[in-house]
mmCIF file of C-alpha atoms in Angstrom:
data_model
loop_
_atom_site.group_PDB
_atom_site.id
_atom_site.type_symbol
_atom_site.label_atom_id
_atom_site.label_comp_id
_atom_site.label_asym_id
_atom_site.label_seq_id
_atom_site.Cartn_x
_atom_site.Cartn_y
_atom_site.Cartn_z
ATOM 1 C CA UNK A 1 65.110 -162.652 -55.982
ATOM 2 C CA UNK A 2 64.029 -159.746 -58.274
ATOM 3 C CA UNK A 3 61.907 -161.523 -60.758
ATOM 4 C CA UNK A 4 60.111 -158.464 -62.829
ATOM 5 C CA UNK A 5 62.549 -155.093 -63.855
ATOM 6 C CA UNK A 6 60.740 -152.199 -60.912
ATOM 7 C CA UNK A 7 58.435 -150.748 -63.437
ATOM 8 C CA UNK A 8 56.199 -154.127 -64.297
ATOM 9 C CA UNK A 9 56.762 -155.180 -60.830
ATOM 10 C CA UNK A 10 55.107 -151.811 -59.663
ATOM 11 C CA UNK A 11 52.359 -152.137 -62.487
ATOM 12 C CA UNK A 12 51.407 -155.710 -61.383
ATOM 13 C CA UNK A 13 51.235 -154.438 -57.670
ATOM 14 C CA UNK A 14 48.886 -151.797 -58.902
ATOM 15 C CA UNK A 15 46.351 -153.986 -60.862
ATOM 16 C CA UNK A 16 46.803 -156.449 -58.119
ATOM 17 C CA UNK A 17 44.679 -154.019 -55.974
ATOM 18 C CA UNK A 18 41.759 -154.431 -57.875
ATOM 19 C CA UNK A 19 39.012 -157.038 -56.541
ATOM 20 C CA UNK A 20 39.265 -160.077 -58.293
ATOM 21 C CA UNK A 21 42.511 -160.178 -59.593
ATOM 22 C CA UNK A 22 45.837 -162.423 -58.310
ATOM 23 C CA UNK A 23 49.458 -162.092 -58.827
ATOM 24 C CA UNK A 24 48.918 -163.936 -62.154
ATOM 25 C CA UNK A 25 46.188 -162.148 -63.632
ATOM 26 C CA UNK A 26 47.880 -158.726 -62.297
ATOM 27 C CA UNK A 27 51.121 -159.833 -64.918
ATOM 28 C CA UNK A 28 48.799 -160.752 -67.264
ATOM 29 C CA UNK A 29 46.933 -157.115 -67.474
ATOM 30 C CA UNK A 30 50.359 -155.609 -67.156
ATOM 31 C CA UNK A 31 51.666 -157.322 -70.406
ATOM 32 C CA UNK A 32 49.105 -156.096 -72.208
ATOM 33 C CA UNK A 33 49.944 -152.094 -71.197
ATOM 34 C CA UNK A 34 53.212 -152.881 -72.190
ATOM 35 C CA UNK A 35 52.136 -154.492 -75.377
ATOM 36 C CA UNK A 36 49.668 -151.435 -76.077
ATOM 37 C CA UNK A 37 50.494 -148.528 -78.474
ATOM 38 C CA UNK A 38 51.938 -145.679 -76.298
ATOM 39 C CA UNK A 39 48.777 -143.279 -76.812
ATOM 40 C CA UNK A 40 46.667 -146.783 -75.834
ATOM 41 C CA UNK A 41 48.071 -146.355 -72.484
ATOM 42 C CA UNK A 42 48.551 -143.163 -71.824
ATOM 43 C CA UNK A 43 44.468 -142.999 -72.757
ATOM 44 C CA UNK A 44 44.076 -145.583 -70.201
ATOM 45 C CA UNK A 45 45.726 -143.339 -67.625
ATOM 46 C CA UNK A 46 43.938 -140.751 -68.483
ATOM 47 C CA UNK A 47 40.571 -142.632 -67.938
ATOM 48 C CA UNK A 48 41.596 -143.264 -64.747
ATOM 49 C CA UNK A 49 42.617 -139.844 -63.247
ATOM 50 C CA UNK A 50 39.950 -138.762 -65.517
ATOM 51 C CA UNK A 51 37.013 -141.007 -63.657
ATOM 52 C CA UNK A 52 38.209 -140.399 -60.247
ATOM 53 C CA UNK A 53 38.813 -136.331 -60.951
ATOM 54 C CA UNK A 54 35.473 -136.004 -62.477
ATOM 55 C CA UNK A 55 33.103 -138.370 -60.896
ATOM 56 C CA UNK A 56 31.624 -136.742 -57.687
ATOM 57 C CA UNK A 57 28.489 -137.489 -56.412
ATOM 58 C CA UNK A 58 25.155 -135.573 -56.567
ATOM 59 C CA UNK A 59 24.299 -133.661 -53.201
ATOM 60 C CA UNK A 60 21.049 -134.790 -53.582
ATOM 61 C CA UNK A 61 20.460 -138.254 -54.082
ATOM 62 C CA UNK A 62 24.107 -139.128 -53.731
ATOM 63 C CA UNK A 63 24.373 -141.239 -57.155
ATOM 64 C CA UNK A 64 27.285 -140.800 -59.279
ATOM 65 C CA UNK A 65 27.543 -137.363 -61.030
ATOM 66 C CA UNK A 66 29.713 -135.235 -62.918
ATOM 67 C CA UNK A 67 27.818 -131.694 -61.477
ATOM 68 C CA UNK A 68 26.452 -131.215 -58.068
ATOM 69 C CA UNK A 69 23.077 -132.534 -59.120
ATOM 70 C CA UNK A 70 23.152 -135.668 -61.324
ATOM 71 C CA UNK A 71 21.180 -135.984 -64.373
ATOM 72 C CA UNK A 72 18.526 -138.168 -63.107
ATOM 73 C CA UNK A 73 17.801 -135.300 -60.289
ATOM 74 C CA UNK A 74 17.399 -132.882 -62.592
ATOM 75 C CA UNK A 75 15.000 -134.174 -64.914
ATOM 76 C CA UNK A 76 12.799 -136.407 -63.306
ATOM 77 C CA UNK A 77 9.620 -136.555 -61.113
ATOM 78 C CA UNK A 78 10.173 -136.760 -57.624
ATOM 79 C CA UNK A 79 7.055 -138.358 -56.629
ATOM 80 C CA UNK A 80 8.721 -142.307 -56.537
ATOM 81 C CA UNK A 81 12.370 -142.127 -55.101
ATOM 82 C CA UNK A 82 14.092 -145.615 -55.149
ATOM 83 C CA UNK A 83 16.472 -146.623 -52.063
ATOM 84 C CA UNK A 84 19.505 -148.086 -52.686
ATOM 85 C CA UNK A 85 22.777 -149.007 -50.871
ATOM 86 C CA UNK A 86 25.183 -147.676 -53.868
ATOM 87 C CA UNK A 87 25.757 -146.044 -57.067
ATOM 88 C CA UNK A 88 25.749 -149.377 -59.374
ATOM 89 C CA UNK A 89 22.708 -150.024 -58.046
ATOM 90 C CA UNK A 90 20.667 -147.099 -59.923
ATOM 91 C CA UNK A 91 22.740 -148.254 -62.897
ATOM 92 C CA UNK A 92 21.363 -151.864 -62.431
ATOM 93 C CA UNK A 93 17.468 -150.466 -62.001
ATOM 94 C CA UNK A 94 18.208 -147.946 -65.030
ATOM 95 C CA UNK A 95 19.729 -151.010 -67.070
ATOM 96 C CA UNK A 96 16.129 -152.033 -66.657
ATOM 97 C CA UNK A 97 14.107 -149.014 -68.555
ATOM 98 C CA UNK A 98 11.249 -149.690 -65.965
ATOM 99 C CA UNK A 99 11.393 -147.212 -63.474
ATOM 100 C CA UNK A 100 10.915 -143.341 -63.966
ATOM 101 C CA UNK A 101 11.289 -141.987 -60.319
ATOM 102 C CA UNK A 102 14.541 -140.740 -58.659
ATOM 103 C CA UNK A 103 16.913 -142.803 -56.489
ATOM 104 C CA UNK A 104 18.721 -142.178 -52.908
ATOM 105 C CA UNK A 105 21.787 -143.812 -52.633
ATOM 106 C CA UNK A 106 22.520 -144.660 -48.906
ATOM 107 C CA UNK A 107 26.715 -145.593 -49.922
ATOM 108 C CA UNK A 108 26.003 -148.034 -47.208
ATOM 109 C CA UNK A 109 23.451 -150.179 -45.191
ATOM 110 C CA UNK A 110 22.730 -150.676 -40.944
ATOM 111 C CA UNK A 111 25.362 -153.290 -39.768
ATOM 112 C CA UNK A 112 25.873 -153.221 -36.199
ATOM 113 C CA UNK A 113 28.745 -156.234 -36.656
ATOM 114 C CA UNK A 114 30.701 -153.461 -38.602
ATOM 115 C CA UNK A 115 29.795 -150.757 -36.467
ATOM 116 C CA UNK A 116 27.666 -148.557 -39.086
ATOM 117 C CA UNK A 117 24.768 -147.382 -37.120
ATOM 118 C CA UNK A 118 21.607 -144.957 -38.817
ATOM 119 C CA UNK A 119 23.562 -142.178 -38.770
ATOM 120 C CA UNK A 120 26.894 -143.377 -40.348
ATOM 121 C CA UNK A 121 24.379 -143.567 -44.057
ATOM 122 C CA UNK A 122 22.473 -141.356 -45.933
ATOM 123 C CA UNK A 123 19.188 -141.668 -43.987
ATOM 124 C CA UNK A 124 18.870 -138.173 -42.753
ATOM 125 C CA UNK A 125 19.351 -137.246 -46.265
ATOM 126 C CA UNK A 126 16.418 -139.123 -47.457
ATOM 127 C CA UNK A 127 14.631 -137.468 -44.647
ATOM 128 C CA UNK A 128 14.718 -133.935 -45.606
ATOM 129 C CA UNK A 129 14.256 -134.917 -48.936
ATOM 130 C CA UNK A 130 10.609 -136.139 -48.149
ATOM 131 C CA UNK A 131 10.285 -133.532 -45.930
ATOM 132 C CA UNK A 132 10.396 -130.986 -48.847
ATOM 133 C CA UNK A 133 7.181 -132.551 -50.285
ATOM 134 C CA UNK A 134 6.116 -134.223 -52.988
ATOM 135 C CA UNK A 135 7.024 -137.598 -52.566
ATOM 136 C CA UNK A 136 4.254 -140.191 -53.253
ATOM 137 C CA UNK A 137 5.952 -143.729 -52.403
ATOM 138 C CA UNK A 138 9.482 -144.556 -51.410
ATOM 139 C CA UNK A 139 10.665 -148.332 -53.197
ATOM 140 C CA UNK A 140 13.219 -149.875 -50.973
ATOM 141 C CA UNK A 141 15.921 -151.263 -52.940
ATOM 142 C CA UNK A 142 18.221 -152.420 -50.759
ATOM 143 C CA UNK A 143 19.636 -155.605 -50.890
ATOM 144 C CA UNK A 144 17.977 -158.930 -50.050
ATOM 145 C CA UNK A 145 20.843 -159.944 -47.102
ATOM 146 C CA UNK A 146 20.546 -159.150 -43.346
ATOM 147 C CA UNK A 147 21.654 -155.410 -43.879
ATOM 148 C CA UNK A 148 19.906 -154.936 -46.705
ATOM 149 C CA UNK A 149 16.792 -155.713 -45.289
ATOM 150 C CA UNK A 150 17.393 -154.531 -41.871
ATOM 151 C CA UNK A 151 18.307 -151.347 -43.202
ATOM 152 C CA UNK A 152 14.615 -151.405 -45.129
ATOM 153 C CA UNK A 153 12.580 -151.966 -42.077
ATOM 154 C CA UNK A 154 14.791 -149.191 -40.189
ATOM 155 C CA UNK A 155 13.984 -146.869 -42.846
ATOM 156 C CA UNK A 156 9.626 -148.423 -43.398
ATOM 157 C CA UNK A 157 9.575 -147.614 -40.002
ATOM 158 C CA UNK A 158 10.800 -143.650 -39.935
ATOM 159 C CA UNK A 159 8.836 -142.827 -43.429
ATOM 160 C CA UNK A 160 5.345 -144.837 -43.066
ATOM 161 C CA UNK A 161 4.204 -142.142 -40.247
ATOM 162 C CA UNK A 162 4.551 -140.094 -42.578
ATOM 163 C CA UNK A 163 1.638 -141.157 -44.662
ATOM 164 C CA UNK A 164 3.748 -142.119 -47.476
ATOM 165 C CA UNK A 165 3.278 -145.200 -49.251
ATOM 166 C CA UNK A 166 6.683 -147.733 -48.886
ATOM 167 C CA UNK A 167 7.288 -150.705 -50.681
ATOM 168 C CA UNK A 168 9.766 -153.103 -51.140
ATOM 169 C CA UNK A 169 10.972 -155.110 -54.124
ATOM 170 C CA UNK A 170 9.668 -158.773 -54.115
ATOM 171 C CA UNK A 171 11.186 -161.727 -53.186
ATOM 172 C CA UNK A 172 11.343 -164.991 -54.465
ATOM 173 C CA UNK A 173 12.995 -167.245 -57.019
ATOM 174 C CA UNK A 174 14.815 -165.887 -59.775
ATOM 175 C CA UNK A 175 13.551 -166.130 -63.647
ATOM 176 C CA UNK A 176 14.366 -168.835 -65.546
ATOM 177 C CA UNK A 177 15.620 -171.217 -62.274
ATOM 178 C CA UNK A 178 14.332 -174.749 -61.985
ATOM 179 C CA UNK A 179 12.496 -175.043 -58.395
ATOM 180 C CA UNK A 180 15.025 -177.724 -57.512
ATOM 181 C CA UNK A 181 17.956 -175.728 -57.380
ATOM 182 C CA UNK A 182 16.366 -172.883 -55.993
ATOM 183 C CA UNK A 183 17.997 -171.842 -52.725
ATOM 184 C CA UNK A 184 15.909 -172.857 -49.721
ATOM 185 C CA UNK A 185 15.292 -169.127 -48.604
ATOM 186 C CA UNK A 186 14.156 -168.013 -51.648
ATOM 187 C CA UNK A 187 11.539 -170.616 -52.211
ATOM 188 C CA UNK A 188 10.416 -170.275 -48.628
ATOM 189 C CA UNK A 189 9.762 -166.608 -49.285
ATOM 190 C CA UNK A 190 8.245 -167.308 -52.606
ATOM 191 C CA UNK A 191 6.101 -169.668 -50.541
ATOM 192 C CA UNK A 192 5.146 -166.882 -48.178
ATOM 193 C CA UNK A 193 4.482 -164.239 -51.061
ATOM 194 C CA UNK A 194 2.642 -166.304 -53.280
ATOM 195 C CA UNK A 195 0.005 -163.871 -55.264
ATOM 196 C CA UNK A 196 -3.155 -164.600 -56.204
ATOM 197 C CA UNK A 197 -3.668 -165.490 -59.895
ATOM 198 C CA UNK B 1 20.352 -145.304 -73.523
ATOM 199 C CA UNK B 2 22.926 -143.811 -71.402
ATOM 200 C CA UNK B 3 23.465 -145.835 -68.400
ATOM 201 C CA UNK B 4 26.867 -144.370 -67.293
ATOM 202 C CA UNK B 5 28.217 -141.185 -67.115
ATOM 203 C CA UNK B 6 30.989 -140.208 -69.195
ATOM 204 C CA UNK B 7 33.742 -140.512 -67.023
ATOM 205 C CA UNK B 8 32.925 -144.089 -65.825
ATOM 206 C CA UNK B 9 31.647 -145.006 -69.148
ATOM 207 C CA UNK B 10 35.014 -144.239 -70.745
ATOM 208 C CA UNK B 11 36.736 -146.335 -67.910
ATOM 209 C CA UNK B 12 34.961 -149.034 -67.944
ATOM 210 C CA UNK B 13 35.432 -149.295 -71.724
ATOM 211 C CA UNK B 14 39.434 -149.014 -71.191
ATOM 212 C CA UNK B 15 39.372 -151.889 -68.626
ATOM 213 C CA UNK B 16 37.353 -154.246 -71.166
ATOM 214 C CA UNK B 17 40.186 -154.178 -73.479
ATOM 215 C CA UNK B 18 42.423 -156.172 -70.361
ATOM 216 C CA UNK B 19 42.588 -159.991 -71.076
ATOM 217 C CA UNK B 20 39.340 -161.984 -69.821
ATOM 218 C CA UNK B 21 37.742 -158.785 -68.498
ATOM 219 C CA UNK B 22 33.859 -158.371 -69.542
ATOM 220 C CA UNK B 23 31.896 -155.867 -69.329
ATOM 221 C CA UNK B 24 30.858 -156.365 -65.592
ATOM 222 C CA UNK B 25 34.041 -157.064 -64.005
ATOM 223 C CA UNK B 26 35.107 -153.987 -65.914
ATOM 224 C CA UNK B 27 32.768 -152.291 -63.885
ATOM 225 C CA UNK B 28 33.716 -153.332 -60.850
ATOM 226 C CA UNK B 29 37.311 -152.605 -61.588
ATOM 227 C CA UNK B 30 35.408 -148.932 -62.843
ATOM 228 C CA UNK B 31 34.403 -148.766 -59.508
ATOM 229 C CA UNK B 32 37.413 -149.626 -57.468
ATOM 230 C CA UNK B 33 39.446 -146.755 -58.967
ATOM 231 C CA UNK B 34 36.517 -144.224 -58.472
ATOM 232 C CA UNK B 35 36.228 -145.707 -54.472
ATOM 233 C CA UNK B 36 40.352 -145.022 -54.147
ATOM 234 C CA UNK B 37 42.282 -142.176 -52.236
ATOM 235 C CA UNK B 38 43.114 -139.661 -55.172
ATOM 236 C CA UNK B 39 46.602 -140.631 -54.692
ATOM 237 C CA UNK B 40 46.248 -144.095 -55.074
ATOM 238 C CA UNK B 41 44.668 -143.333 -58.798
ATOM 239 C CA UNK B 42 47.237 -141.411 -59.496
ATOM 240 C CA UNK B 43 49.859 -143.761 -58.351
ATOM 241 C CA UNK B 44 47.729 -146.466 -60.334
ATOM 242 C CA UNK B 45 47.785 -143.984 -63.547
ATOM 243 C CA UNK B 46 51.724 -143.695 -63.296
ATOM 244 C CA UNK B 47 52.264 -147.184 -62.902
ATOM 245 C CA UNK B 48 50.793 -147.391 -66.430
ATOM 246 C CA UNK B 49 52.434 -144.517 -68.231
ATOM 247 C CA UNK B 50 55.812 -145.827 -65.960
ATOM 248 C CA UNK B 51 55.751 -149.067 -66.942
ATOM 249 C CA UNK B 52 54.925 -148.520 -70.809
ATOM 250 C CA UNK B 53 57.296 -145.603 -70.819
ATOM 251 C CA UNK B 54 60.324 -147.313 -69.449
ATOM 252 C CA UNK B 55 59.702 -150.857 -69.925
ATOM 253 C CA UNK B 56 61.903 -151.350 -73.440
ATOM 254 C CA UNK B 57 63.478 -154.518 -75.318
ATOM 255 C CA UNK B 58 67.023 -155.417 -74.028
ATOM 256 C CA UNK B 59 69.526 -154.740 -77.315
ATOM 257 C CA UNK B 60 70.912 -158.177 -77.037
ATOM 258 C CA UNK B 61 68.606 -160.663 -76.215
ATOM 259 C CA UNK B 62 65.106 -159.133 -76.786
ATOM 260 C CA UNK B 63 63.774 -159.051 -73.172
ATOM 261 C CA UNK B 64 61.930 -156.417 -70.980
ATOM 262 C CA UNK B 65 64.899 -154.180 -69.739
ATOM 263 C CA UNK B 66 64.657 -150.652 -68.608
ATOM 264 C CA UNK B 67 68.425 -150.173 -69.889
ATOM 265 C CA UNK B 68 69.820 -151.094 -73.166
ATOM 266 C CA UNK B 69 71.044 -154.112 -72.148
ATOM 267 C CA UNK B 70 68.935 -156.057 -69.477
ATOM 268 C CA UNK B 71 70.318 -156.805 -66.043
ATOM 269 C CA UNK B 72 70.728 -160.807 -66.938
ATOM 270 C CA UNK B 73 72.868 -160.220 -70.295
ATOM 271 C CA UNK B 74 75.405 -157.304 -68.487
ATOM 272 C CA UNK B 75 75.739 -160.282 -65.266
ATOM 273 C CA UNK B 76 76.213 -163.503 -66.625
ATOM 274 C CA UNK B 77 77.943 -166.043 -68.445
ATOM 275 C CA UNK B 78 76.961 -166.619 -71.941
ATOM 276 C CA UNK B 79 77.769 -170.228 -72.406
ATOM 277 C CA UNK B 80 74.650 -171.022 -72.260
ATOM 278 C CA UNK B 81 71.123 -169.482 -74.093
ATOM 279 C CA UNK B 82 67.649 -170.197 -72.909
ATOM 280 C CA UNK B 83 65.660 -169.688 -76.175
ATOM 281 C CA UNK B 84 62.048 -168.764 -75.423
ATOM 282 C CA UNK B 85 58.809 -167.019 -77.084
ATOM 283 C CA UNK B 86 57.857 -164.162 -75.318
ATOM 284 C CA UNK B 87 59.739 -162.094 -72.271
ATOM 285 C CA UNK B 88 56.894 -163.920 -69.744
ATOM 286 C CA UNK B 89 58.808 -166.832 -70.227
ATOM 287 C CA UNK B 90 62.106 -165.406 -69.002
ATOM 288 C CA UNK B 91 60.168 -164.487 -65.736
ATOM 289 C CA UNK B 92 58.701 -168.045 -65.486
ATOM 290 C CA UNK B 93 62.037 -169.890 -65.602
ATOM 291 C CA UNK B 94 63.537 -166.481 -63.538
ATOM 292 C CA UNK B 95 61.180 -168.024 -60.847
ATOM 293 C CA UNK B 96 62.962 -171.318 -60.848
ATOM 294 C CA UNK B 97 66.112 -169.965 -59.804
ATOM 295 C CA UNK B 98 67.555 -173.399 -61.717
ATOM 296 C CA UNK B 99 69.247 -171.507 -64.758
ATOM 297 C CA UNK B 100 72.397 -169.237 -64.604
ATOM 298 C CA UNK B 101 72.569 -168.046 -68.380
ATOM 299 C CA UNK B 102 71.431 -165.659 -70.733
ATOM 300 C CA UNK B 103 68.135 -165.578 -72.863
ATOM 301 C CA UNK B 104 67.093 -165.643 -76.329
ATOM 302 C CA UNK B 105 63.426 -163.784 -76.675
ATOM 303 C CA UNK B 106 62.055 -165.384 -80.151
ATOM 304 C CA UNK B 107 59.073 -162.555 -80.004
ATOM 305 C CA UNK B 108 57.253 -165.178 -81.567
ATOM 306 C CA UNK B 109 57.348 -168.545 -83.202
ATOM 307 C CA UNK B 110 57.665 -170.068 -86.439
ATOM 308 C CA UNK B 111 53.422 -170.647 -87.675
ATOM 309 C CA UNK B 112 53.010 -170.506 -91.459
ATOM 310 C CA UNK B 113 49.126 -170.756 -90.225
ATOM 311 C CA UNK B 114 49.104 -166.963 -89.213
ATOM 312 C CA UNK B 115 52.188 -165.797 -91.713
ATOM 313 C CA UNK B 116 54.981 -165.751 -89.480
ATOM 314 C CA UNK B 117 57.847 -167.130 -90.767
ATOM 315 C CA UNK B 118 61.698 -167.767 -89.502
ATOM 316 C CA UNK B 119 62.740 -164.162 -90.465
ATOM 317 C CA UNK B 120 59.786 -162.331 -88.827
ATOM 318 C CA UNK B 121 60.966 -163.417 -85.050
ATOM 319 C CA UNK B 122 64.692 -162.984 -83.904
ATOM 320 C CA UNK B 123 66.556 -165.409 -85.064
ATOM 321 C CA UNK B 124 69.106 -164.480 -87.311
ATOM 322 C CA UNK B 125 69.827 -162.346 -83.781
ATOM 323 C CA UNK B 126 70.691 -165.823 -82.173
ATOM 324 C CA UNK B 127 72.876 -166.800 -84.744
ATOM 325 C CA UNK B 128 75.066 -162.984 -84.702
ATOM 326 C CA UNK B 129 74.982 -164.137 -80.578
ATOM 327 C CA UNK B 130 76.210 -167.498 -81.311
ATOM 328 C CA UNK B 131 78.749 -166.215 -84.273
ATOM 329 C CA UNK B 132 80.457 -163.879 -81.296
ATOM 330 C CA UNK B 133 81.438 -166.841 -80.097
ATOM 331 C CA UNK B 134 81.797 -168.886 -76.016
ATOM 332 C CA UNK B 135 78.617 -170.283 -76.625
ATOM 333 C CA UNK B 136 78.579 -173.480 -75.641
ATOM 334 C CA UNK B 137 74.826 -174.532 -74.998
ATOM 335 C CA UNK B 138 72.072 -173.316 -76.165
ATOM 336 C CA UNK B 139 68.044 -174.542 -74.612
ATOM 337 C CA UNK B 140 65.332 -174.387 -76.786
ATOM 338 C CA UNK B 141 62.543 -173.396 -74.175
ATOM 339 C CA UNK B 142 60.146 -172.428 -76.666
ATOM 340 C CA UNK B 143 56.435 -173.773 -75.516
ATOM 341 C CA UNK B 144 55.524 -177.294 -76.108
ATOM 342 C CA UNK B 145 53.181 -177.177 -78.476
ATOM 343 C CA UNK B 146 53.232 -177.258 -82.461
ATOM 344 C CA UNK B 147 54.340 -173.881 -83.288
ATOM 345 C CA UNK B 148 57.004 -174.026 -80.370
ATOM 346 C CA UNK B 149 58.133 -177.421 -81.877
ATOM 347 C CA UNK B 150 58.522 -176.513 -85.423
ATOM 348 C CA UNK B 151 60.531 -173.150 -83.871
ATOM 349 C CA UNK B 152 63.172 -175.409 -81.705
ATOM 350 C CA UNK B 153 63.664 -178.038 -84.661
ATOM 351 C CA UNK B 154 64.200 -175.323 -86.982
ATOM 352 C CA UNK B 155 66.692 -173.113 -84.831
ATOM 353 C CA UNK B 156 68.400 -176.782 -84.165
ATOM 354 C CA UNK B 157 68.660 -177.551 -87.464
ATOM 355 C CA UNK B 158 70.765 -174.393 -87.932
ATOM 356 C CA UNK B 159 72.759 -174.493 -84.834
ATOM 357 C CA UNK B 160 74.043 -178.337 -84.695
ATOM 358 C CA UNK B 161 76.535 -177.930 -87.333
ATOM 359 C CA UNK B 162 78.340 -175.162 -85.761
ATOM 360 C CA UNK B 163 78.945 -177.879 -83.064
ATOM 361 C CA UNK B 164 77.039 -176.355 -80.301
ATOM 362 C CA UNK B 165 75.410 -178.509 -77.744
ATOM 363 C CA UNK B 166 71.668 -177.870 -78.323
ATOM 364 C CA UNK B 167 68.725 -179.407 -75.815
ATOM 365 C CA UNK B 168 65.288 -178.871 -74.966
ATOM 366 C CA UNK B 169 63.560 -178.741 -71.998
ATOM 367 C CA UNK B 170 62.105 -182.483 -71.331
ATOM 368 C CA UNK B 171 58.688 -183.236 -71.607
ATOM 369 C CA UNK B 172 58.172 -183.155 -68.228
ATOM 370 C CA UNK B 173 55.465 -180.133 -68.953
ATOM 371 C CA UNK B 174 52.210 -181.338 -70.068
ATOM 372 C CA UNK B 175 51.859 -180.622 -73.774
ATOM 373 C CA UNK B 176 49.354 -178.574 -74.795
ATOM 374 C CA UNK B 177 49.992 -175.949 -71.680
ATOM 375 C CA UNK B 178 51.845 -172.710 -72.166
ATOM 376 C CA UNK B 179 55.183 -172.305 -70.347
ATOM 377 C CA UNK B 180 53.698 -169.499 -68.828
ATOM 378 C CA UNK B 181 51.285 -171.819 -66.782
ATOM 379 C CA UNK B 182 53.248 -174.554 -65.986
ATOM 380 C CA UNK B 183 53.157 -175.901 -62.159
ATOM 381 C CA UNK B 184 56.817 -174.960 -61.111
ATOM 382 C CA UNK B 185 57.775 -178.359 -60.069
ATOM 383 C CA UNK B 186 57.268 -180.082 -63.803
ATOM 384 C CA UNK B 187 59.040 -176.574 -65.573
ATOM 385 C CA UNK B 188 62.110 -177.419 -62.896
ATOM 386 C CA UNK B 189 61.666 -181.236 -63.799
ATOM 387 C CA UNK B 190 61.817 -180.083 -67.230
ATOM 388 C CA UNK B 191 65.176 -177.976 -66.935
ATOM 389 C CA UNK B 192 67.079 -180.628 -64.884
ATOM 390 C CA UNK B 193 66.244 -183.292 -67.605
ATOM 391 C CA UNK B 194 66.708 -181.393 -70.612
ATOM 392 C CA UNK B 195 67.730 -183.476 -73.499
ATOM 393 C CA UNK B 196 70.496 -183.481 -76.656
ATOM 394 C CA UNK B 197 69.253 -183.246 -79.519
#
């Protein structure tokens, strides 16, 4: 039985697509367009073939960018370039206001169970980018999971003949935990990297 | 400082204003749309300027139609009216597949809390319905809780003495719970065992 008239039906398919969200959720977010002002939605339609049209990503580090070379490229020291697997990545490090350097964004990490090998990610990249000169210390930022830091320990392994200092964000337990509900991998590692006071 | 760029900024801020959607699962929706096909965008885009540009208010009884009159008021048998709130509600008893008649869309119910009285939601529309004439039941299916209440006695109140059966769905739904979210089984429990009143 046709339930919704075509044109919420096809709305709620659409917002269905996005991670997260269920059949009721979808109906929900499509009420609200249709409750919206006309110009509310059309702005929201523009946003969206206005993101995807403009956002490309830099041909250097491969981050986000509206121009070939992103913003971050173009006015910042080279001499500390942070790895990462994506784009949302450098905006969770920049969130932070800590780190000054540049970023490489690998859009992926090593995961043989998928079938992404070395060369299906952004290593080669990273490569000639250190190759050029300059580059002091290279801050692994991939994630703490199997890929993540297999992906690391591929790319330690290529750069630190090089002469070039690699490091890799710590590990441990999180801020503002209590030790008892710590996850047991964490801890362990915290155990393992315990620093001298 | 500026953690986005503009494009992805401006999305992100468009899918905040969605029900229940903060500002990181606005992100991730951000993201979604930027990871799509073009064409899928696009399609996503048209949905909303579709849906919002078709999607109007049947004539007669105040539901989503994409005609004049809706698809449910040109096909069936007025004898009897299913009064409800909103045009979700319509889809929620739709779902049932229990009820053969025509709606009544309130657009609202009777709350002297936020201002809205008997005239500012459509009920003189009712009455001109009922007036016609062949009306032989009408179900107040407005949501069981104090505003809906107050909205069914008062629409009763001015229905009864033109001799028209009027019921309401039993309490079968849980009060406090919007029709909306009702488990099927207790809104079909409640149309089967709707009472006089």
């Amino acid at each position: 039985m046709k339930v919704y008239i075509e044109p919420i039906g096809r709305l709620i398919n659409e917002f269905s697509k996005l991670p997260g969200v269920g059949a009721k959720t979808a109906q929900r977010f499509a009420y609200k367009i249709i409750n919206m002002k006309p110009e509310e939605a059309e702005a929201f339609a523009n946003a969206i073939i206005n993101a995807k049209s403009k956002v490309k990503y830099c041909s250097v580090c491969g981050n986000f960018s509206e121009d070939d070379i992103c913003d971050i490229c173009k006015n910042r020291s080279t001499e500390s370039i942070c790895v990462v697997k994506e784009p949302k990545d450098v905006i969770a490090i920049e969130k932070l206001n800590e780190f000054n350097g540049v970023y490489h964004v690998l859009h992926g990490t090593i995961s043989p169970l998928y079938g992404v090998g070395p060369n299906d990610i952004n290593i080669k990249e990273l490569l000639s980018r250190i190759a050029k000169g300059g580059v002091k210390e290279v801050i692994m930022a991939t994630n703490p999971d199997v890929e993540g830091e297999a992906t690391a320990m591929y790319i330690t392994n290529l750069i630190k003949p090089l002469g070039i200092k690699v490091t890799r964000l710590a590990h441990g337990i999180p801020i503002g935990t209590e030790l008892e509900y710590a996850d047991e991998v964490s801890l362990a590692r915290a155990f393992v990297e315990r620093k001298t006071l």
